[in-house]
mmCIF file of C-alpha atoms in Angstrom:
data_model
loop_
_atom_site.group_PDB
_atom_site.id
_atom_site.type_symbol
_atom_site.label_atom_id
_atom_site.label_comp_id
_atom_site.label_asym_id
_atom_site.label_seq_id
_atom_site.Cartn_x
_atom_site.Cartn_y
_atom_site.Cartn_z
ATOM 1 C CA MET A 1 -45.518 2.508 -11.465
ATOM 2 C CA ILE A 2 -43.001 4.613 -13.443
ATOM 3 C CA SER A 3 -44.415 7.910 -14.627
ATOM 4 C CA ARG A 4 -43.167 9.391 -17.901
ATOM 5 C CA ILE A 5 -42.656 13.095 -18.545
ATOM 6 C CA HIS A 6 -42.985 14.293 -22.166
ATOM 7 C CA TYR A 7 -40.601 17.134 -23.024
ATOM 8 C CA PRO A 8 -40.952 19.430 -26.039
ATOM 9 C CA PHE A 9 -38.610 18.377 -28.881
ATOM 10 C CA ALA A 10 -36.658 21.648 -28.639
ATOM 11 C CA VAL A 11 -35.712 20.969 -25.040
ATOM 12 C CA LEU A 12 -34.153 17.544 -25.716
ATOM 13 C CA PRO A 13 -30.755 18.795 -27.004
ATOM 14 C CA THR A 14 -30.315 20.888 -23.872
ATOM 15 C CA LEU A 15 -31.246 17.986 -21.647
ATOM 16 C CA LEU A 16 -28.868 15.648 -23.498
ATOM 17 C CA SER A 17 -26.030 18.183 -23.282
ATOM 18 C CA THR A 18 -26.594 18.618 -19.564
ATOM 19 C CA ALA A 19 -26.632 14.872 -19.015
ATOM 20 C CA LEU A 20 -23.398 14.494 -20.997
ATOM 21 C CA LEU A 21 -21.717 17.221 -18.959
ATOM 22 C CA LEU A 22 -22.789 15.548 -15.721
ATOM 23 C CA LEU A 23 -21.424 12.208 -16.907
ATOM 24 C CA LEU A 24 -18.117 13.797 -17.899
ATOM 25 C CA ALA A 25 -17.875 15.647 -14.591
ATOM 26 C CA GLY A 26 -18.542 12.429 -12.726
ATOM 27 C CA GLY A 27 -15.877 10.630 -14.710
ATOM 28 C CA ILE A 28 -13.332 13.356 -14.010
ATOM 29 C CA ALA A 29 -14.204 13.275 -10.299
ATOM 30 C CA CYS A 30 -13.727 9.503 -10.221
ATOM 31 C CA ALA A 31 -10.398 9.805 -11.997
ATOM 32 C CA ASP A 32 -9.220 12.409 -9.488
ATOM 33 C CA ALA A 33 -10.413 10.278 -6.572
ATOM 34 C CA LEU A 34 -8.381 7.309 -7.795
ATOM 35 C CA SER A 35 -5.037 9.055 -8.260
ATOM 36 C CA LEU A 36 -2.833 10.282 -5.425
ATOM 37 C CA LYS A 37 -1.373 13.756 -5.746
ATOM 38 C CA PRO A 38 2.437 14.019 -5.671
ATOM 39 C CA PHE A 39 4.506 14.438 -2.542
ATOM 40 C CA LYS A 40 8.261 14.931 -2.989
ATOM 41 C CA ASP A 41 8.183 12.642 -6.020
ATOM 42 C CA ASP A 42 11.570 13.835 -7.275
ATOM 43 C CA LEU A 43 13.281 12.809 -4.021
ATOM 44 C CA PHE A 44 11.593 9.411 -3.828
ATOM 45 C CA ALA A 45 11.823 8.431 -7.497
ATOM 46 C CA TYR A 46 13.488 5.096 -8.224
ATOM 47 C CA PRO A 47 17.149 5.161 -9.255
ATOM 48 C CA ALA A 48 18.061 3.803 -12.682
ATOM 49 C CA THR A 49 16.356 0.702 -14.043
ATOM 50 C CA LEU A 50 18.939 -1.998 -14.758
ATOM 51 C CA SER A 51 16.573 -4.375 -16.538
ATOM 52 C CA SER A 52 12.930 -5.338 -16.829
ATOM 53 C CA GLY A 53 10.736 -8.200 -17.963
ATOM 54 C CA ASN A 54 7.167 -9.528 -18.034
ATOM 55 C CA ASN A 55 6.087 -6.459 -20.019
ATOM 56 C CA GLY A 56 7.363 -4.162 -17.283
ATOM 57 C CA ALA A 57 5.841 -6.098 -14.392
ATOM 58 C CA TYR A 58 9.303 -7.229 -13.256
ATOM 59 C CA THR A 59 11.945 -4.534 -12.714
ATOM 60 C CA VAL A 60 15.506 -4.538 -11.424
ATOM 61 C CA ILE A 61 16.447 -1.210 -9.804
ATOM 62 C CA ASP A 62 19.967 0.062 -9.183
ATOM 63 C CA TYR A 63 20.416 0.341 -5.410
ATOM 64 C CA GLN A 64 23.626 1.691 -3.867
ATOM 65 C CA GLU A 65 24.109 1.878 -0.111
ATOM 66 C CA LEU A 66 26.544 4.801 -0.304
ATOM 67 C CA ARG A 67 24.022 6.868 -2.249
ATOM 68 C CA ASP A 68 20.676 5.586 -0.961
ATOM 69 C CA ILE A 69 21.579 5.434 2.745
ATOM 70 C CA ASN A 70 24.792 7.335 3.487
ATOM 71 C CA ALA A 71 24.071 10.304 1.211
ATOM 72 C CA ARG A 72 20.343 10.366 1.928
ATOM 73 C CA ASP A 73 20.585 10.183 5.717
ATOM 74 C CA GLU A 74 22.004 12.764 8.092
ATOM 75 C CA VAL A 75 22.689 9.871 10.479
ATOM 76 C CA PRO A 76 22.773 6.608 8.455
ATOM 77 C CA GLU A 77 19.663 4.469 9.111
ATOM 78 C CA ARG A 78 18.594 6.724 11.994
ATOM 79 C CA ARG A 79 17.736 10.176 10.642
ATOM 80 C CA VAL A 80 17.091 11.200 7.057
ATOM 81 C CA HIS A 81 17.992 14.676 5.790
ATOM 82 C CA ALA A 82 15.264 17.242 6.484
ATOM 83 C CA GLN A 83 14.233 17.801 2.854
ATOM 84 C CA TYR A 84 12.779 14.272 2.704
ATOM 85 C CA THR A 85 10.147 14.924 5.363
ATOM 86 C CA ASP A 86 7.295 17.209 6.334
ATOM 87 C CA THR A 87 6.502 16.696 10.002
ATOM 88 C CA SER A 88 3.487 19.016 9.985
ATOM 89 C CA VAL A 89 1.529 15.840 9.193
ATOM 90 C CA ARG A 90 1.729 15.026 12.905
ATOM 91 C CA LYS A 91 -1.180 17.434 13.375
ATOM 92 C CA VAL A 92 -3.483 14.750 11.974
ATOM 93 C CA GLN A 93 -1.783 11.819 13.722
ATOM 94 C CA GLN A 94 -3.465 10.058 16.656
ATOM 95 C CA ASP A 95 -2.407 7.226 18.951
ATOM 96 C CA LEU A 96 -5.625 5.265 19.508
ATOM 97 C CA LEU A 97 -7.079 2.171 21.158
ATOM 98 C CA LEU A 98 -9.847 0.191 19.486
ATOM 99 C CA LYS A 99 -11.749 -2.322 21.610
ATOM 100 C CA THR A 100 -12.815 -5.345 19.547
ATOM 101 C CA ASP A 101 -14.084 -8.871 20.163
ATOM 102 C CA ALA A 102 -10.591 -10.059 19.205
ATOM 103 C CA GLY A 103 -8.971 -7.835 21.841
ATOM 104 C CA ASP A 104 -7.800 -4.265 22.244
ATOM 105 C CA VAL A 105 -5.929 -2.962 19.205
ATOM 106 C CA ARG A 106 -3.498 -0.122 19.797
ATOM 107 C CA HIS A 107 -2.807 1.702 16.565
ATOM 108 C CA ILE A 108 -1.673 5.020 15.167
ATOM 109 C CA ALA A 109 -3.977 6.697 12.654
ATOM 110 C CA VAL A 110 -2.916 9.478 10.296
ATOM 111 C CA GLY A 111 -5.464 11.378 8.211
ATOM 112 C CA SER A 112 -9.226 10.957 7.817
ATOM 113 C CA THR A 113 -10.670 8.437 10.268
ATOM 114 C CA THR A 114 -14.105 8.834 8.619
ATOM 115 C CA GLY A 115 -15.067 9.318 4.998
ATOM 116 C CA ALA A 116 -11.637 8.410 3.618
ATOM 117 C CA GLY A 117 -11.280 7.495 -0.044
ATOM 118 C CA ILE A 118 -8.288 5.201 0.526
ATOM 119 C CA ILE A 119 -6.940 3.330 3.555
ATOM 120 C CA VAL A 120 -3.384 1.976 3.818
ATOM 121 C CA LEU A 121 -2.217 -0.263 6.670
ATOM 122 C CA TYR A 122 1.390 -1.083 7.454
ATOM 123 C CA LEU A 123 2.019 -4.317 9.374
ATOM 124 C CA HIS A 124 5.471 -4.478 10.963
ATOM 125 C CA GLY A 125 7.791 -7.467 11.160
ATOM 126 C CA GLN A 126 9.390 -9.343 14.046
ATOM 127 C CA GLY A 127 10.388 -7.036 16.902
ATOM 128 C CA GLY A 128 8.525 -4.044 15.489
ATOM 129 C CA SER A 129 5.608 -2.052 16.843
ATOM 130 C CA ARG A 130 2.990 0.453 15.745
ATOM 131 C CA LYS A 131 5.616 3.177 16.188
ATOM 132 C CA GLN A 132 7.862 1.813 13.446
ATOM 133 C CA GLY A 133 5.328 2.575 10.729
ATOM 134 C CA VAL A 134 5.020 6.254 11.672
ATOM 135 C CA ASP A 135 8.686 7.067 12.338
ATOM 136 C CA ASP A 136 9.335 10.175 10.260
ATOM 137 C CA PHE A 137 13.112 9.849 10.072
ATOM 138 C CA THR A 138 14.085 6.184 9.655
ATOM 139 C CA PHE A 139 13.950 4.210 6.391
ATOM 140 C CA GLY A 140 14.907 7.283 4.423
ATOM 141 C CA GLY A 141 11.741 9.187 5.358
ATOM 142 C CA ASN A 142 9.534 6.761 3.443
ATOM 143 C CA PHE A 143 7.030 6.372 6.293
ATOM 144 C CA ASN A 144 6.728 10.157 6.493
ATOM 145 C CA ARG A 145 5.948 10.131 2.788
ATOM 146 C CA ILE A 146 3.094 7.626 3.046
ATOM 147 C CA LYS A 147 1.688 9.607 5.984
ATOM 148 C CA ASN A 148 1.723 12.802 3.921
ATOM 149 C CA LEU A 149 0.303 11.048 0.866
ATOM 150 C CA MET A 150 -2.671 9.821 2.881
ATOM 151 C CA ALA A 151 -3.213 13.096 4.735
ATOM 152 C CA GLY A 152 -3.041 15.049 1.473
ATOM 153 C CA ASN A 153 -5.414 12.809 -0.479
ATOM 154 C CA ASN A 154 -8.370 12.325 1.885
ATOM 155 C CA GLY A 155 -6.819 9.039 2.961
ATOM 156 C CA LEU A 156 -6.156 7.180 6.189
ATOM 157 C CA TYR A 157 -2.894 5.514 7.189
ATOM 158 C CA LEU A 158 -2.913 2.938 9.994
ATOM 159 C CA SER A 159 0.022 1.378 11.844
ATOM 160 C CA PRO A 160 -1.193 -1.129 14.455
ATOM 161 C CA ASP A 161 0.268 -3.294 17.192
ATOM 162 C CA PHE A 162 -0.733 -6.978 17.153
ATOM 163 C CA PRO A 163 0.182 -9.876 19.451
ATOM 164 C CA ASP A 164 1.552 -12.369 16.910
ATOM 165 C CA PHE A 165 1.757 -13.330 13.250
ATOM 166 C CA GLY A 166 -0.832 -16.093 13.634
ATOM 167 C CA ASP A 167 -4.565 -16.324 14.102
ATOM 168 C CA LYS A 168 -4.831 -13.885 17.018
ATOM 169 C CA GLY A 169 -2.875 -11.182 15.231
ATOM 170 C CA THR A 170 -4.868 -11.762 12.063
ATOM 171 C CA ALA A 171 -8.169 -11.458 13.965
ATOM 172 C CA GLN A 172 -7.142 -8.146 15.519
ATOM 173 C CA VAL A 173 -5.955 -6.628 12.240
ATOM 174 C CA ALA A 174 -9.123 -7.855 10.528
ATOM 175 C CA ALA A 175 -11.215 -6.201 13.268
ATOM 176 C CA LEU A 176 -9.290 -2.959 12.740
ATOM 177 C CA ILE A 177 -9.945 -3.129 9.000
ATOM 178 C CA ASP A 178 -13.633 -3.843 9.583
ATOM 179 C CA HIS A 179 -13.980 -0.858 11.908
ATOM 180 C CA TYR A 180 -12.420 1.675 9.588
ATOM 181 C CA ALA A 181 -14.079 0.214 6.497
ATOM 182 C CA GLU A 182 -17.416 0.880 8.166
ATOM 183 C CA GLN A 183 -16.329 4.463 8.891
ATOM 184 C CA SER A 184 -15.244 4.918 5.242
ATOM 185 C CA PRO A 185 -17.474 2.564 3.227
ATOM 186 C CA GLY A 186 -16.227 3.792 -0.157
ATOM 187 C CA ALA A 187 -12.519 3.425 0.606
ATOM 188 C CA LYS A 188 -10.112 1.147 -1.219
ATOM 189 C CA ILE A 189 -8.041 -0.745 1.371
ATOM 190 C CA PHE A 190 -4.404 -1.690 0.845
ATOM 191 C CA VAL A 191 -2.313 -3.738 3.270
ATOM 192 C CA ALA A 192 1.488 -3.356 3.257
ATOM 193 C CA CYS A 193 3.459 -6.003 5.136
ATOM 194 C CA GLY A 194 7.100 -5.697 6.105
ATOM 195 C CA SER A 195 9.185 -8.836 6.606
ATOM 196 C CA MET A 196 7.375 -11.374 8.829
ATOM 197 C CA GLY A 197 4.272 -9.180 8.698
ATOM 198 C CA GLY A 198 3.683 -10.859 5.342
ATOM 199 C CA ALA A 199 2.294 -13.860 7.194
ATOM 200 C CA LEU A 200 -0.622 -11.616 8.164
ATOM 201 C CA CYS A 201 -1.005 -10.337 4.594
ATOM 202 C CA TRP A 202 -1.550 -13.862 3.294
ATOM 203 C CA LYS A 203 -3.875 -14.822 6.174
ATOM 204 C CA LEU A 204 -5.997 -11.715 5.584
ATOM 205 C CA ALA A 205 -6.152 -12.526 1.867
ATOM 206 C CA SER A 206 -7.424 -16.022 2.711
ATOM 207 C CA SER A 207 -10.083 -14.793 5.138
ATOM 208 C CA THR A 208 -13.624 -15.048 3.796
ATOM 209 C CA ASP A 209 -14.492 -11.564 5.044
ATOM 210 C CA THR A 210 -11.246 -9.615 4.779
ATOM 211 C CA GLY A 211 -10.172 -11.314 1.552
ATOM 212 C CA ALA A 212 -13.383 -10.029 -0.014
ATOM 213 C CA ARG A 213 -12.802 -6.509 1.318
ATOM 214 C CA ILE A 214 -9.145 -5.603 0.730
ATOM 215 C CA SER A 215 -8.087 -3.973 -2.530
ATOM 216 C CA GLY A 216 -4.378 -4.811 -2.700
ATOM 217 C CA LEU A 217 -1.309 -6.267 -0.960
ATOM 218 C CA LEU A 218 2.261 -4.948 -0.735
ATOM 219 C CA LEU A 219 4.947 -7.420 0.357
ATOM 220 C CA LEU A 220 8.088 -5.538 1.418
ATOM 221 C CA GLY A 221 11.101 -7.776 2.040
ATOM 222 C CA SER A 222 8.644 -10.475 2.940
ATOM 223 C CA LEU A 223 7.610 -14.088 2.393
ATOM 224 C CA TRP A 224 5.395 -16.126 0.107
ATOM 225 C CA ASP A 225 2.421 -18.426 0.701
ATOM 226 C CA GLU A 226 0.938 -20.911 -1.760
ATOM 227 C CA SER A 227 -2.425 -20.714 0.034
ATOM 228 C CA PHE A 228 -2.929 -17.384 -1.724
ATOM 229 C CA PHE A 229 -4.014 -19.218 -4.874
ATOM 230 C CA SER A 230 -7.163 -20.524 -3.198
ATOM 231 C CA SER A 231 -7.945 -17.262 -1.409
ATOM 232 C CA PRO A 232 -10.883 -14.887 -2.010
ATOM 233 C CA ALA A 233 -8.356 -12.126 -2.739
ATOM 234 C CA PHE A 234 -6.710 -14.128 -5.543
ATOM 235 C CA LYS A 235 -10.082 -14.985 -7.060
ATOM 236 C CA ARG A 236 -10.926 -11.259 -7.090
ATOM 237 C CA HIS A 237 -7.598 -10.441 -8.811
ATOM 238 C CA VAL A 238 -6.501 -8.172 -5.989
ATOM 239 C CA PRO A 239 -3.237 -6.522 -7.138
ATOM 240 C CA VAL A 240 -0.039 -7.681 -5.434
ATOM 241 C CA PHE A 241 3.245 -5.770 -5.256
ATOM 242 C CA PHE A 242 6.553 -7.334 -4.269
ATOM 243 C CA GLY A 243 9.619 -5.325 -3.264
ATOM 244 C CA GLN A 244 12.725 -7.368 -2.463
ATOM 245 C CA GLY A 245 16.440 -6.789 -1.960
ATOM 246 C CA SER A 246 18.684 -9.073 -4.023
ATOM 247 C CA LYS A 247 20.843 -9.757 -0.956
ATOM 248 C CA ASP A 248 18.033 -10.256 1.561
ATOM 249 C CA PRO A 249 19.465 -12.724 4.122
ATOM 250 C CA VAL A 250 16.075 -13.494 5.696
ATOM 251 C CA PHE A 251 13.829 -14.244 2.717
ATOM 252 C CA ALA A 252 15.709 -15.297 -0.423
ATOM 253 C CA VAL A 253 14.930 -13.148 -3.431
ATOM 254 C CA GLU A 254 14.922 -16.207 -5.707
ATOM 255 C CA LYS A 255 12.053 -17.784 -3.791
ATOM 256 C CA GLN A 256 9.979 -14.606 -3.828
ATOM 257 C CA GLU A 257 10.663 -14.185 -7.554
ATOM 258 C CA ALA A 258 9.552 -17.776 -8.136
ATOM 259 C CA PHE A 259 6.307 -17.066 -6.268
ATOM 260 C CA PHE A 260 5.727 -13.924 -8.358
ATOM 261 C CA ARG A 261 6.231 -15.963 -11.533
ATOM 262 C CA SER A 262 3.831 -18.641 -10.298
ATOM 263 C CA ILE A 263 1.127 -15.976 -10.030
ATOM 264 C CA VAL A 264 1.785 -14.898 -13.606
ATOM 265 C CA ALA A 265 1.809 -18.535 -14.739
ATOM 266 C CA LYS A 266 -1.647 -19.117 -13.263
ATOM 267 C CA SER A 267 -3.065 -15.939 -14.783
ATOM 268 C CA LYS A 268 -1.171 -13.936 -17.420
ATOM 269 C CA THR A 269 -3.443 -10.941 -16.801
ATOM 270 C CA TYR A 270 -3.125 -11.016 -13.000
ATOM 271 C CA PRO A 271 -2.172 -7.527 -11.690
ATOM 272 C CA THR A 272 1.181 -8.116 -10.001
ATOM 273 C CA ARG A 273 4.522 -6.312 -9.981
ATOM 274 C CA PHE A 274 7.967 -7.213 -8.689
ATOM 275 C CA VAL A 275 10.701 -4.659 -7.959
ATOM 276 C CA ARG A 276 14.123 -6.125 -7.217
ATOM 277 C CA PHE A 277 16.572 -3.709 -5.574
ATOM 278 C CA GLU A 278 19.962 -4.925 -6.758
ATOM 279 C CA THR A 279 22.430 -5.295 -3.831
ATOM 280 C CA GLY A 280 19.654 -4.286 -1.398
ATOM 281 C CA THR A 281 19.164 -6.185 1.860
ATOM 282 C CA HIS A 282 16.218 -6.982 4.140
ATOM 283 C CA GLY A 283 14.994 -3.467 4.940
ATOM 284 C CA THR A 284 15.694 -1.964 1.509
ATOM 285 C CA PRO A 285 12.134 -2.264 0.099
ATOM 286 C CA ILE A 286 10.684 -0.386 3.090
ATOM 287 C CA ARG A 287 13.162 2.416 2.446
ATOM 288 C CA MET A 288 12.971 2.476 -1.336
ATOM 289 C CA THR A 289 9.463 1.461 -2.496
ATOM 290 C CA ASP A 290 7.705 4.273 -4.336
ATOM 291 C CA TRP A 291 4.441 4.495 -2.390
ATOM 292 C CA ARG A 292 2.701 6.866 -4.771
ATOM 293 C CA GLY A 293 3.601 5.071 -7.985
ATOM 294 C CA THR A 294 2.718 1.690 -6.512
ATOM 295 C CA LEU A 295 -0.587 2.769 -4.971
ATOM 296 C CA ASN A 296 -1.695 4.636 -8.096
ATOM 297 C CA TRP A 297 -1.058 1.479 -10.122
ATOM 298 C CA MET A 298 -2.988 -0.571 -7.553
ATOM 299 C CA LEU A 299 -5.875 1.911 -7.548
ATOM 300 C CA SER A 300 -6.117 1.536 -11.322
ATOM 301 C CA LYS A 301 -6.324 -2.263 -11.002
ATOM 302 C CA ALA A 302 -8.225 -2.759 -7.747
ATOM 303 C CA PRO A 303 -11.503 -4.710 -7.978
#
């Protein structure tokens, strides 16, 4: 039974005003929770835009090796200049082992391992390891930036090892996601895949459980997979970001662009973006992708 309380007429305006204030405060809190605060945005901003299309969803960015590697790095491709990093984030970095039914998962966690509002995973490519995704100095300091963005925004960043890019690797990454999702039940979960790691991105999207749980995918110098169109993630309109170098010798930019356009063709309102780094090669998107801008867009579109 629902009991009803009768308030004097004079009290109603006060009650309505209070309720409105609470609603507004809640809305502001939600807005704050779904927008990452800046971290060195001026240093990591994209260079000039050369062209764009698809109402801004497709962008061609001016990339120059002399400027974006040689001038940015103290030792080209090995150590970025100090102003691009803040290594104090290592205070909240842990090298951990999670025992799961799919096997032991070694991973590095940065930030809030419980109660996080956002979780970002980076899945390395062929020949990589969990250490690649937390290296503060390579790839122009961009991994240091995502670590600081998560640590500074009640987030969690995960960089795991996995045995392969097939079913076993997928099962272990899925188990890792399940574990931390249970520790942070309100978190939006985004999976970034570098190079061959993209095979895991698409397999996770197609998984009945994980495809219904993740909030977005980032493909960085990676591959495509037509099975995505029948996946739970696609049906949920999970946002997808593509970053690709125009001179990528491993995965041809034309094929990734064609896959991006096939997504748009199937659903004109599907939340997807493509950033083409003109003259960039295979590792360029990992170096150049604007983590904060991309994740804030994904947070605004995530189901």
